[in-house]
Short mmCIF file of C-alpha atoms in Angstrom, two decimals:
data_model
loop_
_atom_site.label_atom_id
_atom_site.label_comp_id
_atom_site.label_asym_id
_atom_site.label_seq_id
_atom_site.Cartn_x
_atom_site.Cartn_y
_atom_site.Cartn_z
CA MET A 22 82.88 74.38 111.86
CA LYS A 23 85.53 72.11 110.31
CA ARG A 24 88.43 71.10 112.52
CA ARG A 25 91.44 72.95 111.13
CA ARG A 26 93.84 73.16 114.06
CA SER A 27 97.00 72.34 112.13
CA LEU A 28 97.44 72.84 108.40
CA LEU A 29 100.75 71.58 107.03
CA ILE A 30 101.78 73.49 103.92
CA ILE A 31 103.89 71.78 101.23
CA SER A 32 104.94 72.39 97.63
CA GLY A 33 102.67 70.96 94.94
CA ASN A 34 105.70 70.04 92.85
CA ASN A 35 107.50 67.89 95.41
CA PRO A 36 106.58 64.16 95.36
CA ARG A 37 108.39 63.42 98.62
CA GLU A 38 106.44 66.10 100.51
CA LEU A 39 103.16 64.98 98.92
CA GLN A 40 103.82 61.44 100.12
CA ASP A 41 105.09 62.31 103.60
CA ALA A 42 102.65 65.06 104.65
CA PRO A 43 99.74 62.88 105.87
CA VAL A 44 102.11 60.87 108.09
CA PHE A 45 102.37 63.79 110.55
CA GLU A 46 98.57 63.65 111.03
CA PRO A 47 97.74 67.32 110.60
CA ASP A 48 94.05 68.18 110.33
CA GLY A 49 94.77 69.43 106.83
CA VAL A 50 97.48 69.31 104.20
CA ILE A 51 97.79 72.52 102.20
CA ILE A 52 99.22 71.82 98.76
CA ASP A 53 100.68 75.02 97.36
CA LEU A 54 100.63 75.61 93.60
CA ASP A 55 101.30 79.34 94.01
CA LYS A 56 104.38 80.64 95.85
CA ARG A 57 106.05 77.27 96.42
CA VAL A 58 106.17 76.39 92.71
CA ASP A 59 108.55 78.04 90.20
CA PRO A 60 106.75 79.89 87.36
CA GLN A 61 108.08 77.48 84.69
CA GLU A 62 106.88 74.44 86.65
CA LYS A 63 103.22 75.43 87.16
CA ASP A 64 101.97 72.93 84.55
CA SER A 65 104.05 70.12 85.99
CA ALA A 66 102.87 70.74 89.57
CA ARG A 67 99.23 70.89 88.52
CA ASN A 68 99.47 67.48 86.81
CA LEU A 69 101.39 66.02 89.76
CA VAL A 70 98.79 67.14 92.30
CA LYS A 71 95.93 65.81 90.17
CA GLU A 72 97.62 62.40 89.93
CA ALA A 73 98.61 62.43 93.62
CA LEU A 74 95.06 63.02 94.80
CA GLY A 75 93.88 59.99 92.83
CA PHE A 76 96.71 57.76 94.04
CA LEU A 77 97.88 58.62 97.58
CA ASP A 78 95.83 58.00 100.72
CA TYR A 79 94.65 61.33 102.11
CA SER A 80 91.57 59.83 103.75
CA ASN A 81 92.60 60.96 107.25
CA VAL A 82 93.36 64.58 106.38
CA GLU A 83 91.54 67.40 104.65
CA VAL A 84 93.20 68.43 101.38
CA LEU A 85 93.35 72.17 100.76
CA VAL A 86 94.95 73.50 97.56
CA VAL A 87 96.45 76.98 97.16
CA VAL A 88 95.86 77.91 93.54
CA ASN A 89 97.53 80.68 91.59
CA PRO A 90 95.56 83.96 91.62
CA ALA A 91 92.19 83.00 90.16
CA ASP A 92 92.18 85.78 87.55
CA THR A 93 95.36 84.40 85.91
CA GLU A 94 95.58 81.65 83.28
CA ASP A 95 97.38 79.34 85.73
CA GLY A 96 94.83 79.98 88.48
CA LYS A 97 91.95 79.11 86.16
CA LYS A 98 93.67 75.91 84.98
CA ASP A 99 94.47 74.93 88.60
CA ILE A 100 90.81 75.13 89.60
CA GLU A 101 89.49 73.46 86.45
CA LEU A 102 91.79 70.45 86.83
CA ILE A 103 92.06 69.97 90.59
CA ALA A 104 88.38 70.55 91.45
CA ARG A 105 87.61 67.28 89.66
CA ALA A 106 89.70 65.46 92.29
CA LYS A 107 87.38 67.00 94.93
CA PRO A 108 89.70 68.73 97.43
CA GLY A 109 88.17 69.89 100.70
CA ALA A 110 88.91 73.53 99.90
CA PHE A 111 90.61 75.88 97.51
CA ILE A 112 92.73 78.62 99.06
CA ILE A 113 92.52 81.75 96.93
CA PRO A 114 95.28 84.40 97.01
CA LYS A 115 94.65 87.99 95.90
CA ALA A 116 90.93 87.52 96.40
CA SER A 117 88.27 90.14 95.81
CA PRO A 118 84.49 89.65 96.18
CA THR A 119 84.20 89.50 92.35
CA ILE A 120 86.92 86.87 92.02
CA LEU A 121 85.45 84.73 94.81
CA LYS A 122 82.03 84.88 93.19
CA GLU A 123 83.48 83.73 89.88
CA VAL A 124 85.38 80.88 91.55
CA GLY A 125 82.15 79.80 93.26
CA GLU A 126 80.34 79.70 89.91
CA VAL A 127 83.08 77.60 88.30
CA LEU A 128 82.99 75.18 91.25
CA THR A 129 79.20 74.84 91.01
CA LYS A 130 79.55 73.97 87.32
CA ILE A 131 82.25 71.36 87.97
CA GLU A 132 80.37 69.87 90.94
CA LYS A 133 77.34 69.36 88.68
CA GLU A 134 79.44 67.81 85.91
CA GLU A 135 81.20 65.45 88.29
CA GLY A 136 78.12 64.52 90.30
CA PHE A 137 79.43 66.03 93.58
CA SER A 138 77.02 67.69 96.02
CA GLU A 139 76.67 71.37 95.25
CA GLY A 140 78.74 73.55 97.56
CA GLU A 141 80.89 70.65 98.72
CA ILE A 142 84.22 72.34 97.91
CA ASP A 143 85.03 75.17 100.31
CA ILE A 144 86.82 78.43 99.57
CA ILE A 145 89.36 80.01 101.90
CA PRO A 146 90.59 83.46 100.82
CA VAL A 147 94.12 84.46 101.79
CA VAL A 148 94.05 87.82 103.51
CA ARG A 149 97.47 89.22 102.84
CA ARG A 150 97.19 92.83 101.63
CA ALA A 151 95.75 95.91 103.29
CA ILE A 152 92.86 96.01 100.81
CA GLU A 153 91.86 92.47 101.76
CA ILE A 154 92.03 93.25 105.47
CA GLU A 155 89.75 96.23 104.92
CA ARG A 156 87.28 94.09 102.96
CA VAL A 157 87.43 90.94 105.09
CA ASN A 158 83.70 90.96 105.92
CA GLU A 159 82.82 91.36 102.25
CA LEU A 160 85.05 88.38 101.37
CA ILE A 161 83.38 86.26 104.06
CA GLY A 162 79.91 87.27 102.92
CA VAL A 163 80.34 86.35 99.24
CA SER A 164 79.33 82.70 99.56
CA SER A 165 78.55 79.97 102.07
CA ARG A 166 81.58 78.20 100.57
CA VAL A 167 83.83 80.62 102.49
CA THR A 168 84.44 78.58 105.64
CA GLY A 169 87.68 80.17 106.73
CA ILE A 170 90.20 82.97 106.27
CA TRP A 171 93.95 82.47 106.22
CA PHE A 172 95.80 85.49 107.55
CA ASP A 173 99.23 85.83 105.91
CA GLY A 174 101.25 88.26 108.01
CA ASP A 175 104.40 87.89 105.91
CA GLY A 176 102.49 88.95 102.85
CA LEU A 177 101.36 92.13 104.57
CA MET A 178 104.92 92.95 105.63
CA GLU A 179 106.02 92.37 102.03
CA GLU A 180 103.46 94.97 100.93
CA PHE A 181 104.90 97.39 103.50
CA GLY A 182 108.44 96.65 102.26
CA THR A 183 109.57 95.27 105.60
CA GLU A 184 109.75 92.04 107.58
CA ARG A 185 107.97 90.63 110.60
CA SER A 186 109.60 90.80 113.99
CA LYS A 187 109.64 87.65 116.08
CA ILE A 188 107.35 89.23 118.69
CA GLY A 189 104.94 90.33 116.00
CA ASP A 190 103.61 93.57 117.57
CA GLU A 191 103.19 95.03 114.09
CA LEU A 192 100.50 92.43 113.35
CA LEU A 193 98.30 93.15 116.38
CA TYR A 194 95.68 95.11 114.48
CA PRO A 195 95.24 92.95 111.33
CA ARG A 196 95.50 89.74 113.31
CA GLY A 197 92.80 90.86 115.72
CA ARG A 198 90.53 92.29 113.10
CA ILE A 199 90.51 89.10 111.02
CA ALA A 200 89.96 86.83 114.02
CA ILE A 201 86.97 88.86 115.21
CA ALA A 202 85.43 88.91 111.72
CA CYS A 203 85.77 85.12 111.46
CA ARG A 204 84.46 84.51 114.96
CA ALA A 205 81.40 86.67 114.31
CA ALA A 206 80.74 84.77 111.05
CA GLY A 207 81.29 81.35 112.67
CA ILE A 208 84.12 80.33 110.33
CA ASN A 209 87.72 79.19 110.79
CA ALA A 210 90.34 81.84 111.49
CA ILE A 211 93.67 80.42 110.37
CA ASP A 212 96.74 82.17 111.67
CA THR A 213 99.89 83.15 109.84
CA ILE A 214 102.95 80.86 109.67
CA PHE A 215 105.53 80.72 112.46
CA THR A 216 108.55 80.68 110.23
CA ASP A 217 111.24 79.14 112.47
CA GLY A 218 110.65 75.39 112.11
CA ASP A 219 113.30 74.61 114.77
CA ASP A 220 111.91 76.86 117.53
CA LEU A 221 109.13 74.80 119.08
CA GLU A 222 109.04 76.95 122.23
CA GLY A 223 108.53 80.06 120.10
CA LEU A 224 105.81 78.26 118.15
CA ASN A 225 104.10 77.31 121.38
CA LYS A 226 104.00 80.95 122.53
CA ASP A 227 102.90 82.24 119.14
CA ALA A 228 100.11 79.66 118.80
CA LEU A 229 98.84 80.30 122.35
CA ASN A 230 98.77 83.99 121.53
CA ALA A 231 96.84 83.29 118.32
CA LYS A 232 94.31 81.25 120.25
CA ARG A 233 93.78 84.18 122.63
CA PHE A 234 93.11 86.36 119.60
CA GLY A 235 90.37 83.94 118.54
CA TYR A 236 92.14 81.85 115.91
CA THR A 237 90.98 78.26 115.45
CA GLY A 238 94.18 76.96 113.87
CA LYS A 239 97.50 77.77 112.30
CA LEU A 240 99.69 76.83 109.40
CA ALA A 241 102.65 74.49 109.94
CA ILE A 242 105.71 74.60 107.69
CA ASP A 243 107.29 71.54 109.27
CA GLY A 244 105.70 68.24 110.32
CA ARG A 245 107.24 68.64 113.78
CA GLN A 246 104.99 71.66 114.42
CA VAL A 247 101.78 69.66 114.01
CA ASP A 248 101.51 68.08 117.48
CA THR A 249 101.96 71.44 119.23
CA LEU A 250 99.25 73.05 117.11
CA ASN A 251 96.80 70.17 117.59
CA GLU A 252 97.23 70.40 121.33
CA ILE A 253 96.88 74.18 121.60
CA PHE A 254 93.89 74.60 119.28
CA ASP A 255 92.08 71.52 120.59
CA MET B 9 98.93 62.67 67.53
CA LYS B 10 102.68 63.17 67.04
CA ILE B 11 105.10 65.35 68.97
CA LYS B 12 107.31 67.68 66.98
CA GLN B 13 109.97 68.58 69.52
CA THR B 14 111.93 67.32 72.51
CA ALA B 15 110.67 68.25 75.97
CA GLU B 16 111.24 67.18 79.55
CA ALA B 17 109.51 67.25 82.94
CA GLY B 18 110.37 66.28 86.50
CA ALA B 19 113.72 66.33 88.26
CA LEU B 20 116.64 64.13 89.27
CA VAL B 21 115.81 64.27 92.98
CA SER B 22 114.71 61.60 95.42
CA ASN B 23 111.16 60.27 94.82
CA ASP B 24 110.97 62.07 91.48
CA VAL B 25 111.77 61.18 87.88
CA LEU B 26 113.13 63.09 84.89
CA VAL B 27 111.14 62.27 81.75
CA THR B 28 112.45 63.31 78.32
CA VAL B 29 110.33 62.78 75.23
CA THR B 30 111.63 62.97 71.65
CA PRO B 31 109.97 62.21 68.31
CA ASN B 32 110.61 58.58 67.26
CA GLU B 33 111.51 58.61 63.59
CA GLU B 34 111.48 54.82 63.44
CA GLY B 35 107.86 54.83 64.59
CA GLY B 36 106.14 53.35 67.65
CA VAL B 37 106.40 54.04 71.36
CA GLN B 38 109.79 53.24 72.86
CA VAL B 39 110.52 53.48 76.60
CA GLN B 40 114.12 53.80 77.81
CA LEU B 41 114.20 53.15 81.53
CA GLU B 42 117.14 54.20 83.71
CA THR B 43 116.72 53.17 87.32
CA LYS B 44 118.51 51.19 90.03
CA ASN B 45 119.21 47.61 88.91
CA VAL B 46 117.20 46.16 91.75
CA ILE B 47 114.15 48.24 90.82
CA SER B 48 114.60 47.51 87.14
CA LYS B 49 114.63 43.75 87.80
CA GLN B 50 111.59 43.79 90.06
CA PHE B 51 109.46 46.59 88.64
CA GLY B 52 110.96 47.35 85.21
CA ASN B 53 108.07 45.87 83.24
CA GLN B 54 105.49 47.53 85.46
CA LEU B 55 107.15 50.95 85.12
CA GLN B 56 107.29 50.55 81.34
CA GLN B 57 103.58 49.74 81.35
CA VAL B 58 102.75 52.84 83.44
CA VAL B 59 104.56 54.98 80.87
CA LYS B 60 102.93 53.23 77.89
CA ASP B 61 99.46 53.53 79.43
CA LYS B 62 99.87 57.28 79.89
CA VAL B 63 101.18 57.76 76.34
CA ALA B 64 98.23 55.77 74.99
CA GLU B 65 95.77 57.70 77.20
CA MET B 66 97.01 60.92 75.61
CA GLY B 67 96.78 59.47 72.12
CA VAL B 68 100.44 60.15 71.29
CA GLU B 69 102.28 58.00 68.70
CA ASP B 70 105.87 57.63 67.57
CA VAL B 71 107.72 58.82 70.64
CA VAL B 72 110.83 57.86 72.58
CA VAL B 73 110.29 58.30 76.33
CA LYS B 74 113.46 58.38 78.41
CA VAL B 75 112.70 57.78 82.10
CA GLN B 76 115.47 58.59 84.60
CA ASP B 77 113.93 57.30 87.80
CA LYS B 78 114.93 58.33 91.32
CA GLY B 79 112.41 56.19 93.16
CA ALA B 80 109.18 57.77 91.87
CA LEU B 81 105.82 56.16 92.55
CA ASN B 82 103.42 55.48 89.66
CA TYR B 83 101.45 58.72 90.09
CA THR B 84 104.64 60.80 89.74
CA ILE B 85 105.70 58.93 86.60
CA ARG B 86 102.23 59.40 85.08
CA ALA B 87 102.24 63.14 85.89
CA ARG B 88 105.75 63.78 84.57
CA VAL B 89 105.11 61.83 81.33
CA GLN B 90 101.92 63.83 80.78
CA THR B 91 103.68 67.15 81.37
CA ALA B 92 106.60 66.27 79.08
CA LEU B 93 104.21 65.26 76.29
CA GLU B 94 102.06 68.37 76.75
CA ARG B 95 105.19 70.52 76.53
CA ALA B 96 106.32 68.68 73.38
CA LEU B 97 102.93 69.16 71.74
CA VAL B 98 102.88 72.95 72.13
#
């Protein structure tokens, strides 16, 4: 299983964040082309990330790229362009078994064209909506490329038209269900974001709790969160 | 290939660059660089070359490229020039 204790998420359209992220030494840098990029800047971010991966030194971190939903024009362009820079994994929002299968086929084609080993680029579905939680085992079973699941608790609350509490009781069931599914499949279970970047004590508690659920790592939204996560999920 | 309209990409924020491309009626590729004096003196020629290389790579002719630099590294300049040209070619 890949070491994915701390995954620092940044915007794909922000040069400063792209340059600074590896300095915090997370296990992975998640470059977001989806929610952290304005709709009119999707093309610009895609080109920036492609150039960044060929220029900046990410040799000490895994690069994971959140693409736009893979059944949209932007999502397809994201994968087509960025796969050629060989990221460690693509993170796929709004995933279904059909979509994941199609993404896998596109990746196989690109890996052949570029001379990469087949199956080298991983897929991590985002599990955000109730339908994805219900189908988590199907998503995991689609391909051996699926080496992790990212649970997005905020996304689920958005679907319910509400917000997360700091304690997070409302997430007990989905959080547990996803962790068990991942553990049984031997893949990474990546926990939802702790949104208060200034509350390191709260992060500590939340991450310890996630570890008890069976998670192998967690997203960081601030470089200062990385050390705590590396220590807890070690 | 020639662009038919003006387009821009990037932003005037730290570590980024705002690139504006317009058709050059006089012909040729012209780069107008706006950056800090100290950077212009030391790296002006190199930055111009980065822009010209990207324009040539995309096969675009007869364009004025205005580069308002806020401390961008080469990869950012390349990406923003590409995006501006792609937007101008649509």
